[in-house]
Amino acid sequence: MGAEFGRRSGGQGRISQWLRRRPKDTGDDVGRAALLLAAAGAGLPLAPAAHPYGYRCSCDRVGCPTPARHPVSFAWQTQSTMDLAQVERWIESQPEANFITATGMVHDVLDVPVEAGRAALDRLLGAGVEVGPVADSGDGRMLFFTLTRGTPEDEDEWWPCELDCHPETADEHPGLRWHCRGSYVLVPPARLPEGNSVGWVRGPEHPLPDPLSLLEVLTDEAARFSGDPMSVGWPLRG
């Protein structure tokens, strides 16, 4: 889709107008809102998610297995939207909420251990490959946003992959994960109970690439860094 910040629905002008009429917000509030609206304006469908509540999750589930990392509604797939007006209403009515972006609608996410992601990003950029948006998950993973493989009307045309990952199967994919339809990831900025956060390494203004253009390098680096303790601690690229 060649997602570019502000291209959809006059996004850049609308975001600027929204920011101008928020004089009472703190700098952090304004920055958070701008990043979320930028993500929606670039074509990432968003829906509200849980947020940290002390050291716990804001949901009422005892012992939540994914605190502050899950949608607040079971209808998140149909609720997810790129409509800036709706995202703006959520930001105003749920100021503490994290947001997820639903994959398999417009975009997919290739998700690798962070040390493998850093090495892959260096290789891809060095080779002149169009990488697209990249995020640090805040809990040891790096997220590469790509165009989706598609959601064909004819189910027989859908080609599954052994790397396909859904939230409930994430632990089964310690290496490379492919978030496509039926899955989601937190979109920056998002806060985690441990005090970590989800942030952009490369922002949503970068066009979404074909996933196959990244897959070989990501697979190679995920395999190379599997179980390698010497890979921890490399600096992120801006």
Short mmCIF file of C-alpha atoms in Angstrom, two decimals:
data_model
loop_
_atom_site.label_atom_id
_atom_site.label_comp_id
_atom_site.label_asym_id
_atom_site.label_seq_id
_atom_site.Cartn_x
_atom_site.Cartn_y
_atom_site.Cartn_z
CA MET A 1 0.00 0.00 0.00
CA GLY A 2 3.02 2.31 0.30
CA ALA A 3 1.84 3.54 3.69
CA GLU A 4 3.05 7.09 4.26
CA PHE A 5 2.31 9.27 7.26
CA GLY A 6 -0.71 11.48 6.73
CA ARG A 7 -1.71 10.06 3.35
CA ARG A 8 -5.03 8.62 4.51
CA SER A 9 -8.02 10.88 5.10
CA GLY A 10 -5.95 14.06 5.12
CA GLY A 11 -4.21 12.63 8.17
CA GLN A 12 -1.36 15.10 8.62
CA GLY A 13 -3.60 18.18 8.62
CA ARG A 14 -6.11 16.56 10.93
CA ILE A 15 -3.45 15.52 13.42
CA SER A 16 -2.00 19.05 13.42
CA GLN A 17 -5.44 20.52 14.10
CA TRP A 18 -6.01 18.07 16.95
CA LEU A 19 -2.68 18.93 18.57
CA ARG A 20 -3.31 22.68 18.33
CA ARG A 21 -6.50 22.42 20.34
CA ARG A 22 -4.91 20.39 23.19
CA PRO A 23 -3.03 23.14 25.09
CA LYS A 24 -3.65 21.60 28.52
CA ASP A 25 -2.01 18.28 27.71
CA THR A 26 1.50 17.57 28.92
CA GLY A 27 4.26 17.07 26.41
CA ASP A 28 4.13 13.31 26.98
CA ASP A 29 0.37 13.24 26.36
CA VAL A 30 0.70 15.21 23.15
CA GLY A 31 3.60 13.07 21.95
CA ARG A 32 1.71 9.86 22.66
CA ALA A 33 -1.39 11.08 20.87
CA ALA A 34 0.62 12.25 17.87
CA LEU A 35 2.35 8.87 17.54
CA LEU A 36 -0.91 6.94 17.75
CA LEU A 37 -2.63 9.18 15.21
CA ALA A 38 0.44 8.91 12.97
CA ALA A 39 0.21 5.11 13.10
CA ALA A 40 -3.49 5.17 12.17
CA GLY A 41 -2.84 7.80 9.51
CA ALA A 42 -0.14 5.59 8.00
CA GLY A 43 -2.62 2.74 7.63
CA LEU A 44 -2.25 0.64 10.79
CA PRO A 45 -5.69 -0.42 12.14
CA LEU A 46 -5.82 0.29 15.90
CA ALA A 47 -7.97 -0.80 18.84
CA PRO A 48 -7.67 -0.02 22.58
CA ALA A 49 -5.68 -2.39 24.77
CA ALA A 50 -5.12 -2.90 28.49
CA HIS A 51 -2.50 -0.84 30.31
CA PRO A 52 -0.34 -1.23 33.42
CA TYR A 53 -2.10 -0.81 36.75
CA GLY A 54 0.72 -0.67 39.23
CA TYR A 55 2.58 -3.92 38.66
CA ARG A 56 -0.54 -5.60 37.31
CA CYS A 57 -2.83 -5.36 34.30
CA SER A 58 -5.76 -2.95 34.13
CA CYS A 59 -8.11 -5.82 33.22
CA ASP A 60 -10.04 -7.65 35.92
CA ARG A 61 -8.57 -11.07 35.12
CA VAL A 62 -6.77 -12.59 38.09
CA GLY A 63 -3.22 -13.50 37.11
CA CYS A 64 -3.54 -12.05 33.60
CA PRO A 65 -1.00 -13.98 31.47
CA THR A 66 -0.31 -11.03 29.15
CA PRO A 67 -0.62 -7.92 31.34
CA ALA A 68 -1.07 -4.66 29.38
CA ARG A 69 -0.47 -6.56 26.14
CA HIS A 70 -4.01 -7.52 25.05
CA PRO A 71 -7.10 -5.78 23.63
CA VAL A 72 -9.83 -4.65 25.98
CA SER A 73 -12.60 -5.99 23.71
CA PHE A 74 -13.18 -9.50 22.40
CA ALA A 75 -14.35 -7.77 19.21
CA TRP A 76 -10.92 -6.24 18.55
CA GLN A 77 -10.73 -7.60 14.99
CA THR A 78 -13.89 -5.83 13.86
CA GLN A 79 -13.25 -2.86 16.14
CA SER A 80 -9.76 -2.13 14.73
CA THR A 81 -9.78 0.94 12.54
CA MET A 82 -7.64 3.51 10.75
CA ASP A 83 -10.33 6.18 11.15
CA LEU A 84 -8.59 9.12 12.79
CA ALA A 85 -11.78 10.48 14.37
CA GLN A 86 -12.45 7.18 16.14
CA VAL A 87 -8.84 6.83 17.29
CA GLU A 88 -9.00 10.39 18.60
CA ARG A 89 -12.15 9.57 20.61
CA TRP A 90 -10.44 6.54 22.13
CA ILE A 91 -7.37 8.60 23.04
CA GLU A 92 -9.53 11.16 24.81
CA SER A 93 -11.87 8.71 26.56
CA GLN A 94 -9.17 6.15 27.52
CA PRO A 95 -6.08 8.24 28.25
CA GLU A 96 -4.18 5.39 29.93
CA ALA A 97 -4.88 2.75 27.29
CA ASN A 98 -2.27 1.02 25.21
CA PHE A 99 -3.27 0.23 21.63
CA ILE A 100 -2.91 -2.90 19.54
CA THR A 101 -2.78 -3.04 15.77
CA ALA A 102 -4.56 -5.95 14.12
CA THR A 103 -2.43 -7.83 11.60
CA GLY A 104 -3.61 -9.56 8.45
CA MET A 105 -5.90 -6.70 7.42
CA VAL A 106 -3.48 -4.17 5.91
CA HIS A 107 -0.15 -5.27 7.31
CA ASP A 108 1.64 -8.23 8.84
CA VAL A 109 4.42 -8.23 11.44
CA LEU A 110 7.56 -10.35 11.36
CA ASP A 111 8.67 -10.71 14.98
CA VAL A 112 12.17 -11.87 15.99
CA PRO A 113 14.36 -11.81 19.13
CA VAL A 114 15.75 -8.30 19.51
CA GLU A 115 19.41 -9.21 18.99
CA ALA A 116 18.53 -11.01 15.75
CA GLY A 117 16.42 -8.04 14.71
CA ARG A 118 19.25 -5.56 15.27
CA ALA A 119 21.64 -7.64 13.17
CA ALA A 120 19.01 -8.16 10.46
CA LEU A 121 18.23 -4.44 10.35
CA ASP A 122 21.91 -3.61 9.85
CA ARG A 123 22.18 -6.17 7.03
CA LEU A 124 19.00 -5.08 5.29
CA LEU A 125 19.78 -1.36 5.42
CA GLY A 126 23.37 -2.00 4.37
CA ALA A 127 22.10 -3.91 1.34
CA GLY A 128 19.73 -1.09 0.41
CA VAL A 129 16.58 -3.13 1.10
CA GLU A 130 13.39 -1.14 1.82
CA VAL A 131 12.73 -2.13 5.43
CA GLY A 132 9.65 -0.17 6.53
CA PRO A 133 8.52 0.50 10.12
CA VAL A 134 10.31 -1.36 12.92
CA ALA A 135 9.47 -1.38 16.64
CA ASP A 136 11.15 -2.60 19.82
CA SER A 137 8.58 -4.59 21.82
CA GLY A 138 10.13 -3.68 25.19
CA ASP A 139 10.30 -7.33 26.20
CA GLY A 140 13.05 -8.75 24.03
CA ARG A 141 11.52 -8.79 20.57
CA MET A 142 11.78 -6.63 17.45
CA LEU A 143 8.78 -6.11 15.18
CA PHE A 144 9.15 -5.60 11.41
CA PHE A 145 5.96 -4.22 9.84
CA THR A 146 5.26 -5.38 6.28
CA LEU A 147 2.46 -5.55 3.77
CA THR A 148 0.06 -8.39 4.50
CA ARG A 149 -0.04 -11.60 2.51
CA GLY A 150 -3.70 -10.71 1.97
CA THR A 151 -7.09 -11.89 3.13
CA PRO A 152 -8.62 -13.57 0.08
CA GLU A 153 -12.37 -14.06 -0.07
CA ASP A 154 -11.78 -17.61 -1.25
CA GLU A 155 -10.39 -19.50 1.77
CA ASP A 156 -8.69 -21.98 -0.56
CA GLU A 157 -6.42 -19.19 -1.82
CA TRP A 158 -5.00 -18.55 1.67
CA TRP A 159 -1.53 -20.03 2.03
CA PRO A 160 -0.67 -20.85 5.65
CA CYS A 161 2.89 -20.82 6.93
CA GLU A 162 4.49 -22.75 9.78
CA LEU A 163 5.70 -19.41 11.14
CA ASP A 164 2.13 -18.10 11.56
CA CYS A 165 1.69 -16.88 15.11
CA HIS A 166 -1.39 -15.93 17.12
CA PRO A 167 -1.34 -14.42 20.62
CA GLU A 168 -2.21 -17.73 22.25
CA THR A 169 0.58 -19.58 20.37
CA ALA A 170 3.39 -17.03 20.76
CA ASP A 171 5.36 -19.19 23.18
CA GLU A 172 5.50 -21.92 20.52
CA HIS A 173 7.55 -19.61 18.28
CA PRO A 174 10.70 -18.57 20.20
CA GLY A 175 12.49 -17.66 16.95
CA LEU A 176 10.74 -16.00 14.02
CA ARG A 177 7.01 -15.29 14.34
CA TRP A 178 4.70 -14.19 11.52
CA HIS A 179 1.71 -12.24 12.79
CA CYS A 180 -0.93 -12.30 10.09
CA ARG A 181 -4.72 -12.55 10.21
CA GLY A 182 -6.15 -13.32 13.62
CA SER A 183 -3.17 -11.83 15.44
CA TYR A 184 -2.06 -8.45 16.77
CA VAL A 185 0.89 -6.63 18.33
CA LEU A 186 1.14 -3.59 20.58
CA VAL A 187 1.72 -0.42 18.60
CA PRO A 188 4.06 2.27 19.92
CA PRO A 189 3.93 4.02 22.25
CA ALA A 190 2.82 1.46 24.82
CA ARG A 191 3.74 0.92 28.48
CA LEU A 192 4.41 -2.43 30.13
CA PRO A 193 4.04 -3.29 33.86
CA GLU A 194 7.77 -3.92 34.24
CA GLY A 195 8.48 -0.28 33.45
CA ASN A 196 9.52 -1.07 29.88
CA SER A 197 7.88 0.42 26.84
CA VAL A 198 7.16 -0.33 23.19
CA GLY A 199 8.79 2.23 20.88
CA TRP A 200 9.58 2.87 17.24
CA VAL A 201 13.05 2.15 15.89
CA ARG A 202 11.84 3.25 12.43
CA GLY A 203 8.53 5.08 12.39
CA PRO A 204 5.31 4.45 10.44
CA GLU A 205 6.23 7.08 7.84
CA HIS A 206 8.32 4.39 6.12
CA PRO A 207 6.42 2.48 3.38
CA LEU A 208 5.43 -1.10 4.16
CA PRO A 209 7.65 -3.58 2.25
CA ASP A 210 6.80 -6.99 0.83
CA PRO A 211 7.37 -9.50 3.67
CA LEU A 212 9.29 -11.84 1.39
CA SER A 213 11.95 -9.16 0.86
CA LEU A 214 12.83 -9.41 4.59
CA LEU A 215 12.08 -13.03 5.36
CA GLU A 216 15.36 -14.66 4.33
CA VAL A 217 17.56 -12.27 6.34
CA LEU A 218 15.27 -12.38 9.39
CA THR A 219 15.17 -16.19 9.29
CA ASP A 220 18.94 -16.36 8.93
CA GLU A 221 19.62 -14.01 11.84
CA ALA A 222 16.99 -15.62 14.09
CA ALA A 223 18.71 -18.97 13.55
CA ARG A 224 22.21 -17.51 13.99
CA PHE A 225 21.42 -15.83 17.31
CA SER A 226 19.39 -18.66 18.77
CA GLY A 227 20.82 -19.33 22.24
CA ASP A 228 23.81 -17.03 21.71
CA PRO A 229 24.49 -15.07 24.95
CA MET A 230 27.11 -12.88 23.24
CA SER A 231 24.41 -11.18 21.12
CA VAL A 232 22.88 -9.17 23.98
CA GLY A 233 23.57 -5.47 24.32
CA TRP A 234 23.93 -4.19 20.76
CA PRO A 235 22.75 -0.60 20.25
CA LEU A 236 19.55 0.14 18.31
CA ARG A 237 19.75 2.05 15.08
CA GLY A 238 17.59 5.15 14.70
#
